[in-house]
Amino acid sequence: MACKHVDAPELHAPGPTQSVYREDCTQCFDSIDDPSGLDVCLFCFNGGCTGDRSHSLLHHVSSKHPLVLNIKRTRKKVKRDEPPQKISKLSIAAETESDRYDTTTQVKCYECGIDDVDRTSGKLSNVVDAVLKANTFARQEEVKAWEQELTACEHTLYLEQQPARVIESQSLGHCSKCELNENLWLCLTCGNLGCGRAQFGGTGGNSHGVAHTQDTGHPVAVKLGSLTADGTADIYCYSCDEERVDPELPDHLMHWGINIKDRIKTEKSLTEMQVEQNLLWEFSMTTEDGKELKPLFGAGFTGLKNLGNSCYLASVLQSLFAMPEFSERYYLPNEAPPNTSTPAEDLETQLRKLADGLLSGRYSKPDSDIVVSEHTPEVPHQKGLAPAMLKHLIGRGHAEFSTMRQQDSFELLLHLLKLITRSQHPSGLKDPVEAFRFVMEQRLQCLNCKKVRYRTDEQENISIPVPIRRVPKEAKMDVTDSEGKDKEKEEFEPVTLKECLDIFTANEMVELTCSSCGSTDGFLKKSLFKTFPTVLAVNARRFELVNWVPTKQDVPVLVDDEPFSFDAYKSHGLSDGEELLPEDTNVGSAPKWVPNEAGLAMLEAMGFPRVRCEKALHATGNADPEAASNWLFSHMEDPDIDTPIDFNAGAGAGGAASAIDPEKIESLCNMGFGAPQSRQALKETGGDVERAVDWLFNHPDAVGDFDDDSGSKVRIIILTFSLSIIFEALETDHVHRRMAPQPNQLQSSFLAVTSCLQHSSWNLSSATKEARYMLGKQPVTESAISFKS
C-alpha cells in the first residue's frame, strides 16, 4: 500500500536556519545510538525517541504529523590484522563519522501504518536528503555562537571583475589544475576554479586555489560548497589573509553565471570545521598525582558532556539537581511530559528532560563504544549527556550565555533562577527557587543620638567580602617557568567561610546626616539574617584594586565539612530601650516604586490592562517591556492577575540611604568609572565602595543613575548624540556600498534607531549594530543627514 502523504503540501526540506533535531529526543536523552533509533518528523523536524517512552508517537498524536525518518547509528567493529601490518609510513588521518559508524535510515508513516515507505516517492527523496545533510540543532547553535563578526575590506568592496562568462560550478565543475570536484574555491576576479587546502575531517585539497592567487595576485575567492540561498558563504581575502564578507556577492557570482538563489549548501563551512576541532577536546581521566579516576554508574551518577567552554553550565546544573527541591520538582518519571508543540523551546520540558537524564540512572552506563582488551586498556566511562537544547534556551537573547565563551557560574545561577521564577509552574508544583529565598535585615544607628532604623529585604543570595592577605615572600615556594628561570608568583593565605561571614555581618561606618539630631558623625550599619534559606547561595568577592584596576585574586576560600552555627548572624529586631528614627526620605527610606512609563505605554498599546502591565513590570525588573510581555503571557490564568497591588506598601519602614556620599562617587570616578554608573552602583550595593566596584565590574553596560531631576534631560542628550553617531555610521556604510539615495525614509529610520537604543539599554555600540541590522541596505537619506546636524 502506498502512503498518501508523500506529496503533502506541508512536506518540505528544512531551510538553512531551521533546526533539525536528529541527534537526541527533544523530551529525553534517547538518541540515534539506541537500538530502535530516533524518529525525525518530516514536517517540523522534531526528534522523538522510539523506545519504551515512544515520544515520537506522542508527537504524532499531538501534532497529527504522519511521516518520520527513523535514523539508527551503530558503531563499526574494528578489524585487527593478525599479525599487525608492518608500519611503512607515518601519517595522521582525521577520522570521520562514516569511519566510526554505520547509519541506517527508514521512512515510516504513523497514519498509514507503513514502516518502510518508498524514499523515492513524491517529495521524500529531496526532503530526506536535506534532513540528513542539514546541521543538527546542537551543531547549528554551536556554529552561531562560534561565528566571528566578519567585515568587508577594500578588496571585496572595490572588486574588479574580468569579462563575464558562464563556468561549470555544480557537479560538472572541477579544479583547473587537477580532477578534484570538492573543496573548490572560485576566484571572483577571473572565475578560475581551484581546490583548497587539505582540511580537517578528510576533505582533500592540493592548494591550487592558493597557487592561483600567488601567480595572479587576484585577492578574493569564495568556497562554492558553502553557498546558501540566503546569501551566506565562506569568502576569503588572500591579500588581507582574513575571512571577509562581500556585500555584493550575488552580483559578483551572477557575473560568472551562478544564481545564488538556486544554490544548496553541500560542504561544511570553515566555522563548522573549527567547531568540530574544538569539541574534540577530551578531559584527562587522571588526578594531579597521576592516579586514574574510577568511573561511577547508577542513579544520580550521570555526567554532562563539555559543549565547548561549558564547565560553568555543568557545575550549576549538577549542583541544582543535587538539591531535593529541584529533583522532586522536575524529576517526575510517572507523569506524562508537558503538552507543548515545541518541546525544545519549552523551559519546563527541558528541565524535566535534564532531571530525568541526571537522576534516573537510565544513561549512567559504560560507553559501549569502548571495548576493553589488550589493545585498549582504557577503562570504559560514560558518554555523558549533552544539554545543548537547555543551554540554547536559557542563553537565547543573552549577550554572554548565548556564546561559546567561558562564563561566570554564579552569574548563570542567578540568570537561571530568574527564568525559573518567571516561568509558569503547573498546578500543585511550587517554585523550587523558594529554597534560596530569605530576608536580610539592615540596622542603622546614629552615632550621636543612638536612634535606630530597620529595613528588611528579600534576597536569594549574598555576596561576601574575602580578605586578601599575601603569603610572605620568604614562605613562598620557588616557581620556575618552561625555560627554567625563576618566576615570581603571588600566593595568598586561605580564608575560611566563617571569617568572611563575620566580616559581612560586622558593623560598618556610613557617612550620613541624622534626620533626628542633625549630627554628621555618621551611622553604624549592620546586616543580619531575619530568616534563613534552605540553601544559601554565596558569592565570594575576591576582587582587589591593582593600579586602580579591579583584579580577581586567587584566594582559597575554605568550606569545612563540619557544621557551624548561624545563631550569631540572626537578627532579633528592635530591642528594648531602642528608639526608632523618625520617617525621613534622607536616611533609610527606600524610594517609591514607579512603573517605567515607556514600558507601560508599550504594554498598554498591546491591549493589556494597566494593572496587569504594572504587575509585569514590577515582576521583571521594570526595565524590559519584552520580558514583561512574556511574563504576562505566562500568567494570564493567575486568579489574582487583575487584583490591584500597592507596590510601595511599607516602603518607608526603613531602607538604605538614598543620598550617596559624593566622596564615594568621586573615588569611583578616580578609578575610571563614570559618575552616573558609580551612583547607580552605590545605590545597588547600599553605599559599599568595594561592592560597588564588584558591581561595576560585572555590569559594564549599566545605564547609570542621572538623578530624578536631570534624568529625562540627559536621556534627550544621549538620544540626540546617539542618533548623530548612528546615522553617521550608517551613512559611512552606504557610501562604501556605493548605493544611491532612495525616497525619504527618515521616519522609519528614526523609529528603528530609537527602538534600538531602548532595546540595548541605551548602549551606543549595541544600538549601532542593531540599527545597521534593522535598516539593512536602506540608505540614509539627505533628510536624515540634515536631521543629524
CSV table of C-alpha atoms in Angstrom, one decimal, residues 112-260:
chain,number,residue,atom,x,y,z
A,112,CYS,CA,-1.0,4.8,7.1
A,113,GLY,CA,0.7,2.2,9.3
A,114,ILE,CA,3.6,1.7,6.8
A,115,ASP,CA,7.0,1.0,8.4
A,116,ASP,CA,9.1,1.3,5.2
A,117,VAL,CA,7.8,4.0,2.8
A,118,ASP,CA,9.5,4.2,-0.6
A,119,ARG,CA,12.0,7.0,-0.2
A,120,THR,CA,11.9,7.8,-4.0
A,121,SER,CA,8.1,8.5,-3.9
A,122,GLY,CA,6.7,12.0,-4.0
A,123,LYS,CA,8.8,14.7,-2.3
A,124,LEU,CA,10.5,12.3,0.1
A,125,SER,CA,13.8,12.0,-1.8
A,126,ASN,CA,14.7,15.7,-1.6
A,127,VAL,CA,13.3,16.1,2.0
A,128,VAL,CA,15.2,13.1,3.4
A,129,ASP,CA,18.5,14.0,1.7
A,130,ALA,CA,18.1,17.6,3.1
A,131,VAL,CA,17.4,16.3,6.6
A,132,LEU,CA,20.5,14.1,6.6
A,133,LYS,CA,22.7,16.8,5.2
A,134,ALA,CA,21.4,19.6,7.5
A,135,ASN,CA,23.3,20.7,10.5
A,136,THR,CA,21.8,19.2,13.7
A,137,PHE,CA,20.3,21.6,16.2
A,138,ALA,CA,23.3,21.4,18.5
A,139,ARG,CA,25.8,21.9,15.8
A,140,GLN,CA,23.8,24.8,14.3
A,141,GLU,CA,23.7,26.6,17.6
A,142,GLU,CA,27.4,26.0,18.2
A,143,VAL,CA,28.3,27.4,14.8
A,144,LYS,CA,26.2,30.5,15.5
A,145,ALA,CA,27.9,31.0,18.9
A,146,TRP,CA,31.4,30.5,17.5
A,147,GLU,CA,30.9,32.7,14.4
A,148,GLN,CA,33.2,35.6,14.1
A,149,GLU,CA,32.0,39.2,13.4
A,150,LEU,CA,33.3,39.4,9.8
A,151,THR,CA,33.6,42.6,7.9
A,152,ALA,CA,34.2,43.7,4.3
A,153,CYS,CA,37.5,45.0,3.1
A,154,GLU,CA,38.7,47.3,0.3
A,155,HIS,CA,39.3,44.2,-1.9
A,156,THR,CA,35.7,43.0,-1.6
A,157,LEU,CA,34.1,46.5,-1.8
A,158,TYR,CA,36.0,47.6,-4.9
A,159,LEU,CA,36.4,44.2,-6.6
A,160,GLU,CA,37.1,44.5,-10.4
A,161,GLN,CA,36.0,41.5,-12.5
A,162,GLN,CA,37.2,40.4,-15.9
A,163,PRO,CA,34.8,39.9,-18.8
A,164,ALA,CA,31.8,37.7,-17.9
A,165,ARG,CA,31.4,34.1,-18.8
A,166,VAL,CA,29.5,31.1,-17.6
A,167,ILE,CA,31.5,28.5,-15.6
A,168,GLU,CA,30.7,24.9,-14.7
A,169,SER,CA,30.2,25.1,-10.9
A,170,GLN,CA,27.8,22.4,-9.8
A,171,SER,CA,28.5,18.6,-10.3
A,172,LEU,CA,30.4,19.4,-13.6
A,173,GLY,CA,32.9,21.7,-12.0
A,174,HIS,CA,36.4,20.7,-11.0
A,175,CYS,CA,39.7,22.3,-10.2
A,176,SER,CA,41.5,23.8,-13.2
A,177,LYS,CA,44.8,22.1,-12.2
A,178,CYS,CA,43.5,18.7,-11.0
A,179,GLU,CA,40.4,16.5,-11.1
A,180,LEU,CA,39.1,17.4,-7.5
A,181,ASN,CA,35.4,18.4,-7.6
A,182,GLU,CA,35.0,19.2,-3.9
A,183,ASN,CA,36.6,22.0,-1.7
A,184,LEU,CA,36.5,24.2,-4.7
A,185,TRP,CA,37.2,28.0,-4.5
A,186,LEU,CA,36.0,30.4,-7.2
A,187,CYS,CA,38.3,33.4,-7.9
A,188,LEU,CA,35.8,36.3,-8.1
A,189,THR,CA,38.2,38.3,-10.3
A,190,CYS,CA,38.7,35.8,-13.2
A,191,GLY,CA,36.4,32.9,-12.5
A,192,ASN,CA,39.1,30.3,-12.0
A,193,LEU,CA,38.2,27.2,-10.0
A,194,GLY,CA,41.0,26.0,-7.7
A,195,CYS,CA,41.0,23.3,-5.0
A,196,GLY,CA,41.6,24.5,-1.4
A,197,ARG,CA,44.0,23.2,1.2
A,198,ALA,CA,43.5,19.7,2.6
A,199,GLN,CA,41.1,20.2,5.5
A,200,PHE,CA,40.4,18.5,8.9
A,201,GLY,CA,37.8,15.8,8.5
A,202,GLY,CA,39.2,14.1,5.4
A,203,THR,CA,38.3,16.7,2.8
A,204,GLY,CA,41.0,16.7,0.1
A,205,GLY,CA,42.8,19.6,-1.5
A,206,ASN,CA,46.0,20.4,-3.3
A,207,SER,CA,46.1,24.1,-2.6
A,208,HIS,CA,45.7,25.1,-6.3
A,209,GLY,CA,43.4,27.9,-5.3
A,210,VAL,CA,46.2,29.5,-3.2
A,211,ALA,CA,48.7,28.9,-6.0
A,212,HIS,CA,46.4,30.8,-8.4
A,213,THR,CA,46.3,33.8,-6.1
A,214,GLN,CA,50.1,33.8,-5.8
A,215,ASP,CA,50.5,33.7,-9.6
A,216,THR,CA,47.9,36.3,-10.5
A,217,GLY,CA,47.5,38.5,-7.4
A,218,HIS,CA,43.7,38.1,-7.5
A,219,PRO,CA,42.7,38.7,-3.9
A,220,VAL,CA,39.1,37.3,-3.2
A,221,ALA,CA,37.8,33.8,-3.5
A,222,VAL,CA,34.6,32.1,-2.4
A,223,LYS,CA,34.0,28.4,-1.4
A,224,LEU,CA,31.3,27.1,-3.8
A,225,GLY,CA,30.2,24.3,-1.5
A,226,SER,CA,29.4,26.8,1.3
A,227,LEU,CA,27.0,28.9,-0.8
A,228,THR,CA,23.4,29.1,0.5
A,229,ALA,CA,20.3,30.6,-1.0
A,230,ASP,CA,20.2,33.2,1.8
A,231,GLY,CA,23.5,34.7,0.6
A,232,THR,CA,25.9,33.3,3.2
A,233,ALA,CA,29.2,31.7,2.1
A,234,ASP,CA,32.9,31.4,3.1
A,235,ILE,CA,34.8,34.3,1.5
A,236,TYR,CA,38.5,34.7,1.9
A,237,CYS,CA,40.7,37.6,1.0
A,238,TYR,CA,44.2,36.4,0.4
A,239,SER,CA,45.6,40.0,0.4
A,240,CYS,CA,44.3,40.6,3.9
A,241,ASP,CA,44.8,36.9,4.9
A,242,GLU,CA,41.4,37.1,6.6
A,243,GLU,CA,37.8,35.8,6.2
A,244,ARG,CA,35.6,38.6,4.8
A,245,VAL,CA,32.1,39.4,3.7
A,246,ASP,CA,31.1,40.6,0.2
A,247,PRO,CA,28.1,42.9,0.3
A,248,GLU,CA,27.6,42.4,-3.5
A,249,LEU,CA,28.2,38.6,-3.6
A,250,PRO,CA,25.0,37.8,-5.6
A,251,ASP,CA,26.0,40.2,-8.3
A,252,HIS,CA,29.7,39.0,-8.3
A,253,LEU,CA,28.5,35.4,-8.7
A,254,MET,CA,25.9,36.2,-11.4
A,255,HIS,CA,28.8,37.6,-13.4
A,256,TRP,CA,30.1,34.0,-13.7
A,257,GLY,CA,26.6,32.6,-14.4
A,258,ILE,CA,25.9,31.4,-10.8
A,259,ASN,CA,22.5,32.3,-9.4
A,260,ILE,CA,22.9,32.2,-5.6
